Amino acid sequence: MTRRPRLSPTVGTARNLIRAALDEARIALGSRILVACSGGTDSLALAATAAYFEHSGQYRVGAVVVDHGLQPDSADVAESARTQLAGLGLDGVEVRRVRVATTGMGPEAAARTARYEALDAAVEQQGAAAVLLGHTLDDQAEQVLLGLARGSGTRSLSGMPARRGVYLRPFLGLRRMETEEICRFMGLMPWHDPTNTDPALTRSRVRTQVLPYLEDALGPGIAESLYRTSRILAQDAAYLDELAASEYERLRKPAVSAEADNTEHDDGAQLLLSEDALRALPPAIRQRVLALAVVELGGVQPSFERLLAAENLLRRTGSAGPVQLGGKVSVYRQVRGSRVPQGDPSYGSLVLRKNL
């Protein structure tokens, strides 16, 4: 009698992580699940682990390989990944080739944008309920360090979310060395992206220089500590965002007139926020409320410095501003005077305007 090979404990842990992520997202049994796979160690290990749920009949699991076309052998890498994924017995594997923009943003951001556009299209065409991404604990630790280097806030320091829409990251609690172990156990041959060790890229320097240095200087466990920090901050950020959203809905008012300001304006959309109500809020909530107004008007998330400048308007008397908050959205303090009677809704308000 031939004995079945013993299951690797790491593979068992990885399966449990995927099952927990799908349960947390309330993905119904029998749903279509896609694995985003580059052919690298992490995503290949994720696909190999997810194949269990296809073979056991719990979910219909397929995979999507995105070929960014950024390297001469990218088509060969994508085909190698497709062949290995097909050998895992997945329910369909497709390669999607994308064109990465060369202007308007950095190369990493442009590749990420093109990748998610391809994955979004695959979700729509295949009716997928979820897409699994192979980011690991090490990736999360790197993300937190990058946020610290930028001087970012709570949301950024919480790192990559375990879930965003249809996208799930079940391996955020798994080390990169464990995905390597899974690939060895499964007999897979992952592709090693040369950009991961390219010193010209900030993330690569964090991976190959900064984290190892911190491990040497402060002792082992730095990556785990950064991951734990990200989980704590994610909870804090979610709570603060929830409070801010509630306050924003309470405070926001559509502007009924542009006559109160002493300057000439175009006909862009605008919102009013009561000065007194804003002053009563804690800074962490007040800044989030201002940012929500900017985003609703079609602007971009303001920097901390821009939000401080907007808050400074609340310390002024008379008209003040405008302060540019980003994405052509500005804020100014409404004049209190004969042109704005106390019965007018805009009396005593900050006015946020989207300039056309």
XYZ file of C-alpha atoms in Angstrom:
356
model
C 0.000 0.000 0.000
C 1.423 3.340 -1.088
C 1.336 5.952 1.623
C 0.219 9.441 0.657
C 2.923 12.082 1.153
C 2.535 13.985 4.377
C 1.081 17.485 4.022
C 3.580 20.243 4.708
C 2.562 22.163 7.867
C 3.244 25.393 5.982
C 0.864 24.351 3.202
C -1.736 23.563 5.836
C -1.281 27.005 7.382
C -1.540 28.635 3.955
C -4.796 26.782 3.223
C -6.226 27.965 6.526
C -5.291 31.549 5.694
C -7.079 31.363 2.332
C -10.139 29.742 3.894
C -10.258 32.419 6.599
C -9.972 35.226 4.031
C -12.798 33.795 1.916
C -14.976 33.261 4.986
C -14.283 36.785 6.253
C -15.273 38.194 2.853
C -18.373 35.949 2.850
C -17.533 34.395 -0.507
C -20.191 31.761 -1.150
C -19.162 28.155 -1.797
C -19.090 27.387 -5.495
C -18.087 30.951 -6.427
C -15.531 31.757 -9.087
C -12.172 32.757 -7.548
C -9.175 34.127 -9.462
C -5.542 34.129 -8.395
C -3.386 36.969 -9.713
C -0.061 35.362 -10.555
C 3.160 36.865 -11.871
C 5.020 33.565 -11.804
C 7.007 34.773 -8.799
C 7.418 32.821 -5.576
C 4.613 34.409 -3.572
C 1.863 34.320 -6.195
C 2.855 30.870 -7.447
C 2.679 29.511 -3.887
C -0.710 31.197 -3.493
C -2.045 29.599 -6.676
C -0.705 26.173 -5.693
C -2.388 26.438 -2.303
C -5.641 27.760 -3.755
C -5.749 24.790 -6.165
C -6.786 22.668 -3.182
C -10.127 24.483 -3.074
C -10.665 23.709 -6.767
C -9.842 20.019 -6.353
C -12.043 19.709 -3.265
C -14.972 21.262 -5.131
C -15.391 24.159 -2.694
C -14.713 26.921 -5.226
C -14.013 27.274 -8.935
C -10.448 28.556 -8.925
C -8.759 30.043 -11.986
C -5.760 32.285 -12.489
C -4.755 35.394 -14.404
C -1.165 36.114 -15.432
C -0.540 39.772 -16.281
C 2.312 40.345 -18.736
C 3.471 43.947 -18.339
C 5.866 43.697 -21.268
C 8.533 45.622 -19.386
C 11.340 43.105 -19.903
C 12.572 41.368 -23.046
C 11.608 37.899 -21.788
C 8.265 38.898 -20.249
C 6.269 36.797 -22.735
C 8.363 33.719 -21.894
C 7.944 34.345 -18.159
C 4.179 34.647 -18.579
C 4.013 31.442 -20.623
C 6.086 29.559 -18.038
C 3.741 30.743 -15.309
C 0.699 29.727 -17.397
C 2.125 26.246 -17.971
C 2.834 25.666 -14.280
C -0.578 27.000 -13.265
C -2.311 24.758 -15.778
C -0.389 21.840 -14.322
C -1.921 22.590 -10.936
C -5.340 21.673 -12.308
C -6.889 25.116 -12.007
C -10.181 25.904 -13.706
C -8.805 28.040 -16.514
C -5.619 30.104 -16.755
C -5.310 33.155 -18.979
C -2.493 35.541 -19.825
C -3.405 39.200 -20.201
C -0.891 41.486 -21.858
C -1.038 45.142 -20.930
C 0.599 48.358 -22.035
C 2.219 50.312 -19.212
C 2.075 54.096 -19.489
C 5.457 55.794 -19.817
C 4.365 59.279 -18.757
C 2.254 60.816 -16.013
C 3.422 58.595 -13.126
C 6.366 56.523 -11.926
C 7.070 53.100 -13.467
C 5.862 51.138 -10.414
C 2.604 53.097 -10.192
C 2.033 52.808 -13.946
C 2.566 49.032 -13.858
C 0.238 48.705 -10.866
C -2.475 50.735 -12.627
C -2.240 48.603 -15.777
C -2.261 45.398 -13.728
C -5.412 46.264 -11.798
C -7.183 47.378 -14.959
C -6.468 43.933 -16.441
C -7.614 42.162 -13.285
C -10.779 44.278 -13.083
C -11.593 43.307 -16.655
C -11.036 39.612 -15.865
C -13.348 39.855 -12.854
C -16.104 41.378 -14.958
C -15.745 38.961 -17.851
C -15.527 35.834 -15.694
C -17.986 36.853 -13.001
C -15.405 36.293 -10.266
C -16.375 36.902 -6.647
C -12.798 37.466 -5.456
C -9.216 37.893 -6.631
C -6.427 36.548 -4.420
C -3.188 38.565 -4.263
C 0.087 37.086 -3.033
C 1.447 39.874 -0.813
C 3.185 38.541 2.291
C 4.117 39.735 5.767
C 7.465 40.881 4.371
C 5.722 43.022 1.742
C 3.603 44.579 4.486
C 6.665 45.354 6.600
C 8.269 47.062 3.611
C 5.088 49.059 3.024
C 5.052 50.320 6.619
C 8.701 51.399 6.402
C 8.002 53.252 3.162
C 5.102 55.029 4.865
C 7.329 56.014 7.774
C 9.917 57.395 5.359
C 7.235 59.547 3.692
C 5.929 60.837 7.031
C 2.514 59.335 6.344
C -0.527 59.123 8.589
C -2.400 56.270 10.242
C -4.098 54.998 7.095
C -0.861 54.759 5.139
C 1.045 53.176 8.026
C -1.632 50.500 8.305
C -0.202 49.170 5.054
C -2.042 47.150 2.466
C -5.567 46.142 3.479
C -6.344 42.460 3.804
C -9.458 43.161 1.777
C -10.420 45.916 -0.655
C -13.482 45.236 -2.740
C -13.031 41.915 -4.532
C -9.288 41.853 -3.808
C -8.113 39.667 -0.913
C -4.616 39.270 0.521
C -4.722 36.025 2.509
C -0.929 35.683 2.840
C -0.265 38.901 4.788
C 0.403 36.739 7.840
C 2.864 34.479 5.975
C 6.605 35.094 5.610
C 8.288 35.122 2.224
C 10.490 32.206 3.276
C 7.311 30.192 3.798
C 6.096 30.815 0.246
C 9.509 29.609 -0.923
C 8.974 26.464 1.149
C 5.560 25.899 -0.469
C 7.052 26.168 -3.948
C 9.741 23.649 -3.068
C 7.195 21.265 -1.570
C 5.001 21.538 -4.678
C 7.939 21.159 -7.069
C 7.351 24.557 -8.662
C 9.946 26.745 -10.388
C 9.192 30.397 -9.592
C 10.481 33.332 -11.589
C 12.713 35.774 -9.723
C 11.956 39.349 -10.747
C 15.272 41.213 -11.183
C 13.634 44.486 -10.091
C 13.275 43.038 -6.573
C 17.009 43.557 -6.092
C 17.428 46.678 -8.256
C 19.029 49.334 -6.015
C 17.541 52.069 -8.201
C 14.095 51.284 -6.760
C 13.262 52.461 -3.246
C 11.234 49.377 -2.348
C 14.103 47.129 -3.451
C 16.541 49.011 -1.206
C 14.145 48.609 1.724
C 13.958 44.875 1.003
C 17.633 44.165 0.454
C 19.314 46.795 2.641
C 17.075 48.509 5.193
C 15.202 45.542 6.675
C 18.321 43.342 6.919
C 20.167 46.231 8.603
C 17.362 46.681 11.135
C 17.384 42.949 11.849
C 21.144 43.101 12.514
C 20.988 46.284 14.607
C 17.817 45.645 16.616
C 17.541 41.885 16.598
C 15.244 39.444 14.806
C 11.496 39.924 14.548
C 11.464 43.408 13.001
C 9.256 42.352 10.078
C 6.762 40.728 12.443
C 6.728 43.852 14.629
C 6.038 46.097 11.646
C 3.259 43.769 10.530
C 1.731 43.843 14.008
C 1.927 47.643 13.963
C 0.098 47.713 10.631
C -2.750 45.596 12.046
C -3.147 47.834 15.083
C -3.111 50.995 12.985
C -5.554 49.505 10.470
C -8.089 49.086 13.281
C -7.482 52.626 14.533
C -7.716 54.109 11.038
C -10.956 52.255 10.291
C -12.534 53.586 13.498
C -11.407 57.167 12.864
C -12.606 56.992 9.263
C -16.005 55.755 10.425
C -16.332 58.619 12.921
C -15.222 61.156 10.327
C -17.703 59.882 7.747
C -20.530 60.248 10.263
C -19.476 63.796 11.176
C -19.073 64.736 7.531
C -22.614 63.652 6.707
C -23.839 65.698 9.654
C -21.914 68.859 8.766
C -21.846 69.086 4.982
C -24.182 71.487 3.243
C -24.471 72.211 -0.466
C -23.681 75.829 -1.278
C -26.731 77.711 -2.494
C -24.931 80.822 -3.633
C -21.501 82.090 -4.615
C -22.381 85.712 -3.822
C -20.934 85.738 -0.309
C -17.322 85.841 -1.335
C -15.669 89.087 -2.345
C -13.778 87.445 -5.222
C -14.826 86.311 -8.639
C -15.397 82.569 -8.993
C -16.359 80.193 -11.761
C -19.389 77.951 -11.591
C -17.627 74.968 -10.040
C -19.311 72.750 -7.453
C -18.935 73.785 -3.818
C -19.728 72.623 -0.291
C -20.095 74.379 3.042
C -18.767 73.229 6.424
C -19.739 75.085 9.579
C -16.764 76.788 11.219
C -18.072 76.323 14.751
C -18.794 72.645 14.172
C -15.339 72.090 12.684
C -13.651 73.819 15.624
C -15.471 71.492 18.010
C -14.007 68.379 16.383
C -10.707 66.735 17.437
C -7.972 67.433 14.861
C -7.844 63.789 13.706
C -11.554 63.914 12.826
C -11.567 67.505 11.557
C -8.799 66.829 9.046
C -10.556 63.715 7.787
C -13.811 65.673 7.359
C -12.004 68.278 5.270
C -10.373 65.539 3.184
C -13.748 63.867 2.586
C -15.139 67.151 1.250
C -12.188 67.511 -1.111
C -12.617 63.988 -2.456
C -16.385 64.416 -2.891
C -15.744 67.500 -5.008
C -13.442 65.493 -7.269
C -10.115 66.501 -5.769
C -7.278 64.325 -4.504
C -6.398 63.401 -0.919
C -4.764 66.552 0.527
C -1.370 66.441 2.178
C -1.050 66.966 5.919
C 0.468 70.402 5.308
C -2.467 71.468 3.110
C -4.951 70.312 5.743
C -3.107 72.323 8.410
C -3.298 75.389 6.168
C -7.054 74.846 5.787
C -7.445 74.492 9.560
C -5.580 77.752 10.013
C -8.497 79.536 8.313
C -10.580 78.724 11.394
C -8.295 81.008 13.450
C -8.844 84.011 11.170
C -11.395 86.798 11.344
C -13.082 88.146 8.251
C -12.456 86.653 4.853
C -9.413 84.439 4.357
C -8.041 82.136 1.726
C -8.309 80.528 -0.652
C -6.075 77.603 0.278
C -5.407 75.109 -2.499
C -6.084 71.567 -1.308
C -5.269 69.568 -4.433
C -7.079 68.437 -7.545
C -8.287 72.008 -8.255
C -10.216 72.127 -4.965
C -9.737 75.225 -2.828
C -11.148 76.332 0.517
C -11.772 79.821 1.855
C -13.408 81.378 4.893
C -16.749 82.957 4.125
C -17.060 86.668 4.753
C -19.207 87.695 7.696
C -20.747 90.993 6.728
C -23.584 92.762 5.046
C -23.377 90.539 1.974
C -23.942 87.415 4.061
C -26.865 87.801 6.472
C -26.985 85.491 9.478
C -29.947 83.634 8.007
C -27.925 82.596 4.957
C -26.756 78.916 5.174
C -23.245 79.985 4.220
C -22.884 82.330 7.202
C -19.926 81.286 9.365
C -18.740 78.510 7.024
C -15.684 77.277 5.241
C -16.454 77.046 1.531
C -14.795 74.285 -0.482
C -14.919 74.771 -4.223
C -13.974 72.690 -7.224
C -12.505 75.119 -9.719
C -13.212 74.386 -13.360
